[in-house]
PDB file of C-alpha atoms in Angstrom:
ATOM      1  CA  MET A   1       0.224  -5.203  -7.482  1.00  0.00           C
ATOM      2  CA  VAL A   2       0.264  -2.314  -5.111  1.00  0.00           C
ATOM      3  CA  VAL A   3       1.290   0.196  -7.794  1.00  0.00           C
ATOM      4  CA  LEU A   4      -1.469  -0.960 -10.135  1.00  0.00           C
ATOM      5  CA  GLY A   5      -3.855  -0.765  -7.266  1.00  0.00           C
ATOM      6  CA  GLY A   6      -2.766   2.876  -6.907  1.00  0.00           C
ATOM      7  CA  VAL A   7      -3.057   3.694 -10.482  1.00  0.00           C
ATOM      8  CA  THR A   8      -6.585   2.176 -10.349  1.00  0.00           C
ATOM      9  CA  ARG A   9      -7.609   4.448  -7.531  1.00  0.00           C
ATOM     10  CA  LEU A  10      -5.897   7.480  -8.966  1.00  0.00           C
ATOM     11  CA  THR A  11      -7.777   7.055 -12.314  1.00  0.00           C
ATOM     12  CA  GLY A  12     -11.095   6.542 -10.769  1.00  0.00           C
ATOM     13  CA  SER A  13     -11.375   3.033 -12.165  1.00  0.00           C
ATOM     14  CA  GLY A  14     -11.871   1.178  -8.891  1.00  0.00           C
ATOM     15  CA  LEU A  15     -15.762   1.189  -9.063  1.00  0.00           C
ATOM     16  CA  SER A  16     -16.139   0.172 -12.496  1.00  0.00           C
ATOM     17  CA  MET A  17     -16.721  -3.503 -11.911  1.00  0.00           C
ATOM     18  CA  VAL A  18     -19.871  -3.808  -9.661  1.00  0.00           C
ATOM     19  CA  ASP A  19     -19.833  -7.560  -9.248  1.00  0.00           C
ATOM     20  CA  TRP A  20     -17.317  -9.807  -7.883  1.00  0.00           C
ATOM     21  CA  ARG A  21     -16.774 -13.363  -9.284  1.00  0.00           C
ATOM     22  CA  PRO A  22     -13.708 -14.886  -7.790  1.00  0.00           C
ATOM     23  CA  VAL A  23     -13.845 -18.125  -9.555  1.00  0.00           C
ATOM     24  CA  VAL A  24     -15.457 -17.424 -12.924  1.00  0.00           C
ATOM     25  CA  GLY A  25     -14.564 -13.857 -13.371  1.00  0.00           C
ATOM     26  CA  TRP A  26     -11.322 -14.567 -15.308  1.00  0.00           C
ATOM     27  CA  LEU A  27     -12.337 -13.465 -18.665  1.00  0.00           C
ATOM     28  CA  PRO A  28     -13.409  -9.823 -19.523  1.00  0.00           C
ATOM     29  CA  PRO A  29     -16.253  -9.076 -21.810  1.00  0.00           C
ATOM     30  CA  LEU A  30     -15.357 -10.193 -25.256  1.00  0.00           C
ATOM     31  CA  ALA A  31     -18.528  -9.771 -27.411  1.00  0.00           C
ATOM     32  CA  GLU A  32     -20.207  -6.323 -27.925  1.00  0.00           C
ATOM     33  CA  SER A  33     -23.239  -7.747 -26.081  1.00  0.00           C
ATOM     34  CA  GLU A  34     -21.186  -8.738 -23.076  1.00  0.00           C
ATOM     35  CA  TRP A  35     -19.632  -5.198 -22.972  1.00  0.00           C
ATOM     36  CA  ARG A  36     -23.246  -3.673 -23.028  1.00  0.00           C
ATOM     37  CA  SER A  37     -24.544  -5.886 -20.460  1.00  0.00           C
ATOM     38  CA  SER A  38     -21.471  -4.961 -18.181  1.00  0.00           C
ATOM     39  CA  PHE A  39     -22.030  -1.268 -19.005  1.00  0.00           C
ATOM     40  CA  GLU A  40     -25.655  -1.541 -18.101  1.00  0.00           C
ATOM     41  CA  MET A  41     -24.725  -3.018 -14.735  1.00  0.00           C
ATOM     42  CA  TYR A  42     -22.292  -0.063 -14.097  1.00  0.00           C
ATOM     43  CA  GLN A  43     -25.145   2.500 -15.105  1.00  0.00           C
ATOM     44  CA  GLN A  44     -27.097   1.330 -12.097  1.00  0.00           C
ATOM     45  CA  SER A  45     -24.283   2.172  -9.712  1.00  0.00           C
ATOM     46  CA  PRO A  46     -24.076   5.394  -7.661  1.00  0.00           C
ATOM     47  CA  GLU A  47     -20.649   6.524  -9.394  1.00  0.00           C
ATOM     48  CA  PHE A  48     -22.279   6.584 -12.903  1.00  0.00           C
ATOM     49  CA  GLN A  49     -25.619   8.265 -11.795  1.00  0.00           C
ATOM     50  CA  LYS A  50     -23.800  10.977  -9.768  1.00  0.00           C
ATOM     51  CA  VAL A  51     -20.306  11.335 -11.310  1.00  0.00           C
ATOM     52  CA  ASN A  52     -20.060   9.729 -14.862  1.00  0.00           C
ATOM     53  CA  SER A  53     -23.362  10.002 -16.263  1.00  0.00           C
ATOM     54  CA  HIS A  54     -21.930  11.546 -19.307  1.00  0.00           C
ATOM     55  CA  MET A  55     -19.894   8.485 -20.028  1.00  0.00           C
ATOM     56  CA  ASP A  56     -20.426   6.183 -22.992  1.00  0.00           C
ATOM     57  CA  LEU A  57     -19.325   2.655 -23.711  1.00  0.00           C
ATOM     58  CA  GLU A  58     -16.052   3.484 -24.848  1.00  0.00           C
ATOM     59  CA  GLY A  59     -15.331   5.664 -21.891  1.00  0.00           C
ATOM     60  CA  TYR A  60     -16.425   2.810 -19.665  1.00  0.00           C
ATOM     61  CA  LYS A  61     -13.968   0.419 -21.326  1.00  0.00           C
ATOM     62  CA  GLY A  62     -11.224   2.897 -20.501  1.00  0.00           C
ATOM     63  CA  ILE A  63     -11.790   2.571 -16.664  1.00  0.00           C
ATOM     64  CA  PHE A  64     -12.952  -1.017 -16.829  1.00  0.00           C
ATOM     65  CA  TRP A  65      -9.498  -2.321 -17.966  1.00  0.00           C
ATOM     66  CA  LEU A  66      -7.370  -0.978 -15.120  1.00  0.00           C
ATOM     67  CA  GLU A  67      -9.721  -2.609 -12.373  1.00  0.00           C
ATOM     68  CA  TYR A  68      -9.961  -5.824 -14.375  1.00  0.00           C
ATOM     69  CA  LEU A  69      -6.238  -5.944 -14.647  1.00  0.00           C
ATOM     70  CA  HIS A  70      -5.750  -5.359 -10.992  1.00  0.00           C
ATOM     71  CA  ARG A  71      -8.202  -8.266 -10.207  1.00  0.00           C
ATOM     72  CA  LEU A  72      -6.605 -10.540 -12.750  1.00  0.00           C
ATOM     73  CA  LEU A  73      -3.258  -9.745 -11.267  1.00  0.00           C
ATOM     74  CA  GLY A  74      -4.398 -10.933  -7.877  1.00  0.00           C
ATOM     75  CA  ARG A  75      -5.549 -14.225  -9.219  1.00  0.00           C
ATOM     76  CA  LEU A  76      -2.342 -14.746 -11.157  1.00  0.00           C
ATOM     77  CA  ILE A  77      -0.418 -14.079  -7.990  1.00  0.00           C
ATOM     78  CA  GLY A  78      -2.281 -16.752  -6.302  1.00  0.00           C
ATOM     79  CA  ILE A  79      -1.572 -19.426  -9.008  1.00  0.00           C
ATOM     80  CA  ALA A  80       2.083 -18.226  -9.179  1.00  0.00           C
ATOM     81  CA  PHE A  81       2.373 -19.052  -5.428  1.00  0.00           C
ATOM     82  CA  LEU A  82       0.080 -22.213  -5.001  1.00  0.00           C
ATOM     83  CA  VAL A  83       1.456 -24.176  -8.090  1.00  0.00           C
ATOM     84  CA  PRO A  84       5.200 -23.947  -7.168  1.00  0.00           C
ATOM     85  CA  PHE A  85       4.232 -24.634  -3.589  1.00  0.00           C
ATOM     86  CA  ILE A  86       2.388 -27.777  -4.377  1.00  0.00           C
ATOM     87  CA  VAL A  87       5.242 -28.966  -6.695  1.00  0.00           C
ATOM     88  CA  PHE A  88       7.892 -28.055  -3.887  1.00  0.00           C
ATOM     89  CA  VAL A  89       6.063 -29.916  -1.247  1.00  0.00           C
ATOM     90  CA  ALA A  90       5.642 -33.030  -3.529  1.00  0.00           C
ATOM     91  CA  ARG A  91       9.502 -32.984  -4.137  1.00  0.00           C
ATOM     92  CA  GLY A  92      10.263 -32.537  -0.408  1.00  0.00           C
ATOM     93  CA  TYR A  93      11.835 -29.140  -0.949  1.00  0.00           C
ATOM     94  CA  ILE A  94       9.457 -27.682   1.658  1.00  0.00           C
ATOM     95  CA  GLY A  95       9.312 -29.668   4.914  1.00  0.00           C
ATOM     96  CA  ARG A  96       6.124 -30.348   6.845  1.00  0.00           C
ATOM     97  CA  ASN A  97       7.111 -28.139   9.531  1.00  0.00           C
ATOM     98  CA  GLU A  98       7.257 -25.104   7.077  1.00  0.00           C
ATOM     99  CA  TRP A  99       3.959 -25.716   5.529  1.00  0.00           C
ATOM    100  CA  PRO A 100       2.090 -23.409   8.031  1.00  0.00           C
ATOM    101  CA  ARG A 101       4.061 -20.306   7.162  1.00  0.00           C
ATOM    102  CA  TYR A 102       3.357 -20.787   3.397  1.00  0.00           C
ATOM    103  CA  LEU A 103      -0.174 -21.661   3.793  1.00  0.00           C
ATOM    104  CA  LEU A 104      -0.576 -18.440   5.841  1.00  0.00           C
ATOM    105  CA  MET A 105       0.859 -16.625   2.945  1.00  0.00           C
ATOM    106  CA  PHE A 106      -1.640 -17.980   0.712  1.00  0.00           C
ATOM    107  CA  CYS A 107      -4.698 -17.475   2.972  1.00  0.00           C
ATOM    108  CA  LEU A 108      -3.791 -13.899   3.646  1.00  0.00           C
ATOM    109  CA  GLY A 109      -3.664 -13.354  -0.056  1.00  0.00           C
ATOM    110  CA  GLY A 110      -6.990 -14.893  -0.491  1.00  0.00           C
ATOM    111  CA  MET A 111      -8.558 -12.649   2.452  1.00  0.00           C
ATOM    112  CA  GLN A 112      -6.835  -9.560   0.731  1.00  0.00           C
ATOM    113  CA  GLY A 113      -9.093 -10.387  -2.213  1.00  0.00           C
ATOM    114  CA  VAL A 114     -12.153 -10.425   0.060  1.00  0.00           C
ATOM    115  CA  LEU A 115     -10.988  -7.212   1.586  1.00  0.00           C
ATOM    116  CA  GLY A 116     -10.629  -5.557  -1.636  1.00  0.00           C
ATOM    117  CA  TRP A 117     -14.344  -6.407  -2.641  1.00  0.00           C
ATOM    118  CA  TYR A 118     -15.433  -5.286   0.835  1.00  0.00           C
ATOM    119  CA  MET A 119     -13.657  -2.014   0.146  1.00  0.00           C
ATOM    120  CA  VAL A 120     -15.209  -1.607  -3.343  1.00  0.00           C
ATOM    121  CA  LYS A 121     -18.760  -2.321  -1.996  1.00  0.00           C
ATOM    122  CA  SER A 122     -18.391   0.780   0.242  1.00  0.00           C
ATOM    123  CA  GLY A 123     -18.319   2.664  -2.947  1.00  0.00           C
ATOM    124  CA  LEU A 124     -21.555   0.914  -4.360  1.00  0.00           C
ATOM    125  CA  VAL A 125     -24.112   2.594  -2.117  1.00  0.00           C
ATOM    126  CA  ASP A 126     -25.384   6.085  -2.018  1.00  0.00           C
ATOM    127  CA  ASN A 127     -22.043   7.891  -1.723  1.00  0.00           C
ATOM    128  CA  PRO A 128     -19.787   6.866  -4.939  1.00  0.00           C
ATOM    129  CA  HIS A 129     -16.526   6.865  -2.989  1.00  0.00           C
ATOM    130  CA  VAL A 130     -15.005   3.878  -1.019  1.00  0.00           C
ATOM    131  CA  SER A 131     -14.573   4.231   2.486  1.00  0.00           C
ATOM    132  CA  GLN A 132     -11.235   5.553   3.586  1.00  0.00           C
ATOM    133  CA  TYR A 133     -11.246   3.089   6.538  1.00  0.00           C
ATOM    134  CA  ARG A 134     -11.540   0.363   4.096  1.00  0.00           C
ATOM    135  CA  LEU A 135      -9.164   1.535   1.569  1.00  0.00           C
ATOM    136  CA  THR A 136      -6.549   2.065   4.279  1.00  0.00           C
ATOM    137  CA  ALA A 137      -7.125  -1.309   5.592  1.00  0.00           C
ATOM    138  CA  HIS A 138      -6.705  -2.706   2.148  1.00  0.00           C
ATOM    139  CA  LEU A 139      -3.404  -0.868   1.873  1.00  0.00           C
ATOM    140  CA  ILE A 140      -2.138  -2.109   5.239  1.00  0.00           C
ATOM    141  CA  ALA A 141      -3.012  -5.619   4.496  1.00  0.00           C
ATOM    142  CA  ALA A 142      -1.067  -5.362   1.204  1.00  0.00           C
ATOM    143  CA  PHE A 143       2.031  -4.054   3.066  1.00  0.00           C
ATOM    144  CA  LEU A 144       1.695  -6.542   5.833  1.00  0.00           C
ATOM    145  CA  ILE A 145       1.352  -9.493   3.513  1.00  0.00           C
ATOM    146  CA  TYR A 146       4.481  -8.257   1.537  1.00  0.00           C
ATOM    147  CA  ALA A 147       6.494  -7.731   4.626  1.00  0.00           C
ATOM    148  CA  TYR A 148       5.775 -11.197   6.056  1.00  0.00           C
ATOM    149  CA  MET A 149       6.841 -12.848   2.835  1.00  0.00           C
ATOM    150  CA  PHE A 150       9.908 -10.576   2.523  1.00  0.00           C
ATOM    151  CA  TRP A 151      10.863 -11.437   6.154  1.00  0.00           C
ATOM    152  CA  VAL A 152      10.372 -15.223   5.610  1.00  0.00           C
ATOM    153  CA  ALA A 153      12.476 -14.956   2.258  1.00  0.00           C
ATOM    154  CA  LEU A 154      15.340 -13.214   4.261  1.00  0.00           C
ATOM    155  CA  GLY A 155      15.260 -15.906   6.914  1.00  0.00           C
ATOM    156  CA  LEU A 156      15.881 -18.530   4.129  1.00  0.00           C
ATOM    157  CA  LEU A 157      18.656 -16.484   2.556  1.00  0.00           C
ATOM    158  CA  TYR A 158      20.388 -15.563   5.682  1.00  0.00           C
ATOM    159  CA  PRO A 159      19.858 -18.045   8.367  1.00  0.00           C
ATOM    160  CA  ALA A 160      20.319 -17.033  12.004  1.00  0.00           C
ATOM    161  CA  ALA A 161      23.705 -17.710  13.463  1.00  0.00           C
ATOM    162  CA  GLY A 162      24.091 -17.000  17.308  1.00  0.00           C
ATOM    163  CA  HIS A 163      22.054 -14.768  19.474  1.00  0.00           C
ATOM    164  CA  TYR A 164      23.805 -11.546  19.406  1.00  0.00           C
ATOM    165  CA  ARG A 165      21.480  -8.465  18.840  1.00  0.00           C
ATOM    166  CA  HIS A 166      23.037  -5.144  17.624  1.00  0.00           C
ATOM    167  CA  PRO A 167      22.549  -2.184  19.904  1.00  0.00           C
ATOM    168  CA  PHE A 168      20.977  -0.357  16.898  1.00  0.00           C
ATOM    169  CA  TYR A 169      18.264  -3.021  16.514  1.00  0.00           C
ATOM    170  CA  ARG A 170      15.656  -1.257  18.824  1.00  0.00           C
ATOM    171  CA  ARG A 171      15.868   1.999  17.367  1.00  0.00           C
ATOM    172  CA  THR A 172      15.571   0.461  13.868  1.00  0.00           C
ATOM    173  CA  VAL A 173      12.480  -1.210  14.817  1.00  0.00           C
ATOM    174  CA  VAL A 174      11.255   2.220  16.159  1.00  0.00           C
ATOM    175  CA  LEU A 175      12.131   3.987  12.900  1.00  0.00           C
ATOM    176  CA  THR A 176      10.464   1.178  10.807  1.00  0.00           C
ATOM    177  CA  SER A 177       7.394   1.394  12.753  1.00  0.00           C
ATOM    178  CA  LEU A 178       7.307   5.438  12.332  1.00  0.00           C
ATOM    179  CA  ILE A 179       7.568   4.762   8.520  1.00  0.00           C
ATOM    180  CA  ALA A 180       4.590   2.293   8.690  1.00  0.00           C
ATOM    181  CA  VAL A 181       2.550   4.673  10.653  1.00  0.00           C
ATOM    182  CA  THR A 182       3.313   7.515   7.774  1.00  0.00           C
ATOM    183  CA  ILE A 183       2.277   4.999   5.119  1.00  0.00           C
ATOM    184  CA  VAL A 184      -1.036   4.279   6.955  1.00  0.00           C
ATOM    185  CA  SER A 185      -1.632   8.102   7.190  1.00  0.00           C
ATOM    186  CA  GLY A 186      -1.220   8.240   3.380  1.00  0.00           C
ATOM    187  CA  GLY A 187      -3.798   5.730   2.938  1.00  0.00           C
ATOM    188  CA  PHE A 188      -6.254   8.135   4.679  1.00  0.00           C
ATOM    189  CA  VAL A 189      -5.001  11.010   2.518  1.00  0.00           C
ATOM    190  CA  ALA A 190      -5.675   8.881  -0.598  1.00  0.00           C
ATOM    191  CA  GLY A 191      -8.992   7.891   0.825  1.00  0.00           C
ATOM    192  CA  LEU A 192     -10.168  11.285   1.261  1.00  0.00           C
ATOM    193  CA  LYS A 193      -8.439  12.791  -1.654  1.00  0.00           C
ATOM    194  CA  ALA A 194      -6.907  15.263   0.819  1.00  0.00           C
ATOM    195  CA  GLY A 195      -3.860  15.844  -1.584  1.00  0.00           C
ATOM    196  CA  LYS A 196      -6.302  17.824  -3.771  1.00  0.00           C
ATOM    197  CA  ILE A 197      -6.503  20.642  -1.150  1.00  0.00           C
ATOM    198  CA  TYR A 198      -3.664  22.930   0.183  1.00  0.00           C
ATOM    199  CA  ASN A 199      -1.440  22.454  -2.768  1.00  0.00           C
ATOM    200  CA  SER A 200       1.467  24.549  -1.409  1.00  0.00           C
ATOM    201  CA  PHE A 201       4.603  23.640   0.807  1.00  0.00           C
ATOM    202  CA  PRO A 202       5.858  24.068   3.263  1.00  0.00           C
ATOM    203  CA  MET A 203       2.706  25.988   4.452  1.00  0.00           C
ATOM    204  CA  MET A 204      -0.672  25.011   3.992  1.00  0.00           C
ATOM    205  CA  GLY A 205      -1.888  27.928   1.989  1.00  0.00           C
ATOM    206  CA  GLU A 206      -1.188  30.958   4.200  1.00  0.00           C
ATOM    207  CA  PHE A 207      -0.968  28.921   7.394  1.00  0.00           C
ATOM    208  CA  TRP A 208       1.568  26.875   9.193  1.00  0.00           C
ATOM    209  CA  ILE A 209      -1.356  25.309  11.276  1.00  0.00           C
ATOM    210  CA  PRO A 210      -4.456  25.599   9.114  1.00  0.00           C
ATOM    211  CA  PRO A 211      -7.877  26.481  10.541  1.00  0.00           C
ATOM    212  CA  GLY A 212     -10.480  23.643  11.127  1.00  0.00           C
ATOM    213  CA  LEU A 213      -8.187  20.968  12.327  1.00  0.00           C
ATOM    214  CA  MET A 214     -10.682  19.914  15.071  1.00  0.00           C
ATOM    215  CA  ALA A 215     -13.788  20.944  13.393  1.00  0.00           C
ATOM    216  CA  LEU A 216     -15.595  17.497  13.744  1.00  0.00           C
ATOM    217  CA  GLU A 217     -17.044  15.963  16.718  1.00  0.00           C
ATOM    218  CA  PRO A 218     -16.192  13.739  18.339  1.00  0.00           C
ATOM    219  CA  GLY A 219     -12.591  14.955  18.247  1.00  0.00           C
ATOM    220  CA  TRP A 220     -11.041  11.752  17.109  1.00  0.00           C
ATOM    221  CA  ARG A 221     -12.821  11.678  13.928  1.00  0.00           C
ATOM    222  CA  ASN A 222     -10.729  14.505  12.576  1.00  0.00           C
ATOM    223  CA  PHE A 223      -7.800  12.234  12.361  1.00  0.00           C
ATOM    224  CA  PHE A 224      -9.453   9.975   9.884  1.00  0.00           C
ATOM    225  CA  ASP A 225     -12.566  11.987   8.410  1.00  0.00           C
ATOM    226  CA  ASN A 226     -11.164  15.783   8.205  1.00  0.00           C
ATOM    227  CA  MET A 227      -9.417  16.317   4.991  1.00  0.00           C
ATOM    228  CA  THR A 228      -7.398  19.285   6.530  1.00  0.00           C
ATOM    229  CA  THR A 229      -6.401  17.211   9.556  1.00  0.00           C
ATOM    230  CA  VAL A 230      -5.423  14.251   7.576  1.00  0.00           C
ATOM    231  CA  GLN A 231      -3.241  16.073   5.250  1.00  0.00           C
ATOM    232  CA  PHE A 232      -1.741  17.983   8.109  1.00  0.00           C
ATOM    233  CA  ASP A 233      -0.908  14.870   9.914  1.00  0.00           C
ATOM    234  CA  HIS A 234       0.564  13.181   6.876  1.00  0.00           C
ATOM    235  CA  ARG A 235       2.939  16.121   6.356  1.00  0.00           C
ATOM    236  CA  LEU A 236       3.867  16.167  10.024  1.00  0.00           C
ATOM    237  CA  LEU A 237       4.729  12.524  10.031  1.00  0.00           C
ATOM    238  CA  ALA A 238       6.525  12.626   6.766  1.00  0.00           C
ATOM    239  CA  ILE A 239       8.825  15.341   8.008  1.00  0.00           C
ATOM    240  CA  THR A 240       9.413  13.650  11.367  1.00  0.00           C
ATOM    241  CA  THR A 241      10.071  10.443   9.510  1.00  0.00           C
ATOM    242  CA  PHE A 242      12.602  12.129   7.278  1.00  0.00           C
ATOM    243  CA  VAL A 243      14.349  13.905  10.089  1.00  0.00           C
ATOM    244  CA  CYS A 244      14.494  10.684  12.109  1.00  0.00           C
ATOM    245  CA  THR A 245      15.964   8.870   9.035  1.00  0.00           C
ATOM    246  CA  VAL A 246      18.766  11.334   8.486  1.00  0.00           C
ATOM    247  CA  LEU A 247      19.561  11.448  12.149  1.00  0.00           C
ATOM    248  CA  TYR A 248      19.618   7.624  12.286  1.00  0.00           C
ATOM    249  CA  TRP A 249      21.928   7.486   9.179  1.00  0.00           C
ATOM    250  CA  TRP A 250      24.261  10.155  10.617  1.00  0.00           C
ATOM    251  CA  SER A 251      24.499   7.983  14.011  1.00  0.00           C
ATOM    252  CA  ALA A 252      24.934   4.844  12.130  1.00  0.00           C
ATOM    253  CA  ARG A 253      28.098   5.912  10.041  1.00  0.00           C
ATOM    254  CA  LYS A 254      29.813   6.021  13.365  1.00  0.00           C
ATOM    255  CA  ALA A 255      28.559   2.773  14.452  1.00  0.00           C
ATOM    256  CA  ALA A 256      30.093  -0.669  13.945  1.00  0.00           C
ATOM    257  CA  LEU A 257      27.193  -1.795  11.746  1.00  0.00           C
ATOM    258  CA  PRO A 258      27.360  -5.250   9.685  1.00  0.00           C
ATOM    259  CA  ALA A 259      28.052  -4.682   6.009  1.00  0.00           C
ATOM    260  CA  ARG A 260      24.605  -5.581   4.920  1.00  0.00           C
ATOM    261  CA  ALA A 261      23.160  -3.294   7.541  1.00  0.00           C
ATOM    262  CA  ARG A 262      25.403  -0.399   6.445  1.00  0.00           C
ATOM    263  CA  LYS A 263      24.393  -0.773   2.799  1.00  0.00           C
ATOM    264  CA  ALA A 264      20.629  -0.956   3.911  1.00  0.00           C
ATOM    265  CA  SER A 265      21.152   2.364   6.069  1.00  0.00           C
ATOM    266  CA  ASN A 266      22.551   4.079   3.046  1.00  0.00           C
ATOM    267  CA  ALA A 267      19.717   2.754   0.713  1.00  0.00           C
ATOM    268  CA  LEU A 268      17.114   3.997   3.403  1.00  0.00           C
ATOM    269  CA  LEU A 269      18.529   7.571   3.373  1.00  0.00           C
ATOM    270  CA  HIS A 270      18.476   7.781  -0.415  1.00  0.00           C
ATOM    271  CA  THR A 271      14.994   6.231  -0.758  1.00  0.00           C
ATOM    272  CA  ALA A 272      13.805   8.710   2.040  1.00  0.00           C
ATOM    273  CA  VAL A 273      15.209  11.699   0.025  1.00  0.00           C
ATOM    274  CA  LEU A 274      13.455  10.495  -3.146  1.00  0.00           C
ATOM    275  CA  GLN A 275      10.096   9.924  -1.233  1.00  0.00           C
ATOM    276  CA  VAL A 276       9.989  13.352   0.163  1.00  0.00           C
ATOM    277  CA  ALA A 277      10.735  14.944  -3.151  1.00  0.00           C
ATOM    278  CA  LEU A 278       7.973  12.840  -4.751  1.00  0.00           C
ATOM    279  CA  GLY A 279       5.531  13.794  -1.920  1.00  0.00           C
ATOM    280  CA  ILE A 280       6.259  17.427  -2.296  1.00  0.00           C
ATOM    281  CA  ALA A 281       6.052  17.496  -6.070  1.00  0.00           C
ATOM    282  CA  THR A 282       2.743  15.325  -5.799  1.00  0.00           C
ATOM    283  CA  LEU A 283       1.189  17.881  -3.605  1.00  0.00           C
ATOM    284  CA  LEU A 284       2.223  21.043  -5.347  1.00  0.00           C
ATOM    285  CA  LEU A 285       0.876  19.442  -8.702  1.00  0.00           C
ATOM    286  CA  ALA A 286      -2.346  18.317  -7.174  1.00  0.00           C
ATOM    287  CA  VAL A 287      -1.700  14.526  -7.411  1.00  0.00           C
ATOM    288  CA  PRO A 288      -1.188  13.800 -11.104  1.00  0.00           C
ATOM    289  CA  ILE A 289      -1.457  10.039 -11.836  1.00  0.00           C
ATOM    290  CA  ALA A 290       2.142   9.304 -12.517  1.00  0.00           C
ATOM    291  CA  LEU A 291       3.647  11.090  -9.471  1.00  0.00           C
ATOM    292  CA  GLY A 292       0.728   9.529  -7.282  1.00  0.00           C
ATOM    293  CA  ALA A 293       1.604   6.175  -8.393  1.00  0.00           C
ATOM    294  CA  ALA A 294       5.434   6.815  -8.058  1.00  0.00           C
ATOM    295  CA  HIS A 295       4.962   8.117  -4.561  1.00  0.00           C
ATOM    296  CA  GLN A 296       3.216   4.819  -3.546  1.00  0.00           C
ATOM    297  CA  ALA A 297       5.708   2.675  -5.176  1.00  0.00           C
ATOM    298  CA  VAL A 298       8.639   4.393  -3.484  1.00  0.00           C
ATOM    299  CA  ALA A 299       6.735   3.998  -0.039  1.00  0.00           C
ATOM    300  CA  MET A 300       6.931   0.343  -0.749  1.00  0.00           C
ATOM    301  CA  LEU A 301      10.764   0.734  -1.644  1.00  0.00           C
ATOM    302  CA  LEU A 302      11.323   2.746   1.735  1.00  0.00           C
ATOM    303  CA  PHE A 303       9.423   0.053   3.742  1.00  0.00           C
ATOM    304  CA  THR A 304      11.509  -2.607   2.107  1.00  0.00           C
ATOM    305  CA  ALA A 305      14.758  -0.958   3.025  1.00  0.00           C
ATOM    306  CA  ALA A 306      13.466  -0.492   6.430  1.00  0.00           C
ATOM    307  CA  ILE A 307      12.615  -4.310   6.917  1.00  0.00           C
ATOM    308  CA  TYR A 308      16.015  -5.316   5.233  1.00  0.00           C
ATOM    309  CA  LEU A 309      17.706  -3.109   7.725  1.00  0.00           C
ATOM    310  CA  THR A 310      15.582  -4.278  10.604  1.00  0.00           C
ATOM    311  CA  PHE A 311      16.402  -7.967   9.791  1.00  0.00           C
ATOM    312  CA  SER A 312      20.181  -7.367   9.409  1.00  0.00           C
ATOM    313  CA  LEU A 313      20.366  -6.252  13.094  1.00  0.00           C
ATOM    314  CA  ARG A 314      18.089  -8.727  14.566  1.00  0.00           C
ATOM    315  CA  PRO A 315      19.397 -11.492  16.852  1.00  0.00           C
ATOM    316  CA  GLY A 316      21.442 -13.863  14.952  1.00  0.00           C
ATOM    317  CA  GLN A 317      22.251 -11.468  12.126  1.00  0.00           C
ATOM    318  CA  ALA A 318      24.135  -8.611  13.828  1.00  0.00           C
ATOM    319  CA  GLY A 319      27.461 -10.203  13.527  1.00  0.00           C
ATOM    320  CA  GLU A 320      27.570 -10.430   9.851  1.00  0.00           C
TER     321      GLU A 320
END
């Protein structure tokens, strides 16, 4: 779902559906008349009028399908969650005391759909680009929902036994938090299309510290609205995260980590190397769709490895 959302953004398909029908919007246009009606609605949008005025019906179908599939997959995820949940509750596999955690997952998924439409609406006004704030919020919510589900799943697979907490637990939480902040900064890069400028590495053009980092007033806006600052921050955070990951792995080699945590530490390093390579390649090639989507996908893998590592060292797990 996250990867498809990234592809939708990278291909400029996210604003192709200008209405939201969460209950009855399952079917795409089927007849030619339905396609023309949908296209006419799109023609009233700022994106068509200011960016895609040359587009014909066939071109519209090309951008429509990705956004449609993204929304359809969201609905299918809801069904794939809710139906088994009801069955498991009815058969007593899920106790009453566990209902809240699963109902929270379902509610968060529904709210993510609402947040997605709130994001799209920001691009249906005068400026045919979604707000980087709303896009990043949508990305954060996706990662948080995933993290919550994954954490609950790990708790079922590996029930807590005891209260011992490994000494590496605290630094693992810090590293995981740093990875999360770096991912959030990537959301602002994506929202502002900041990867399209300064397509060189390690310098940004001819500069180590480019001009105009604090060009906007008030100063805090530069960290969210200034393309140069947003890209600079993401580079700095990414390099810092990578160095910290290498240092963590090196020190973990000498520590008495549990077997699962040691494997997770190795996976974290390997994934971090891949992510840095993908990030640099994506930047140098000015964000081709395949590399941009892969960079977002591997960010999720890196986040997964960090969560798994954190869980493996938490109280009740560190002895295994």
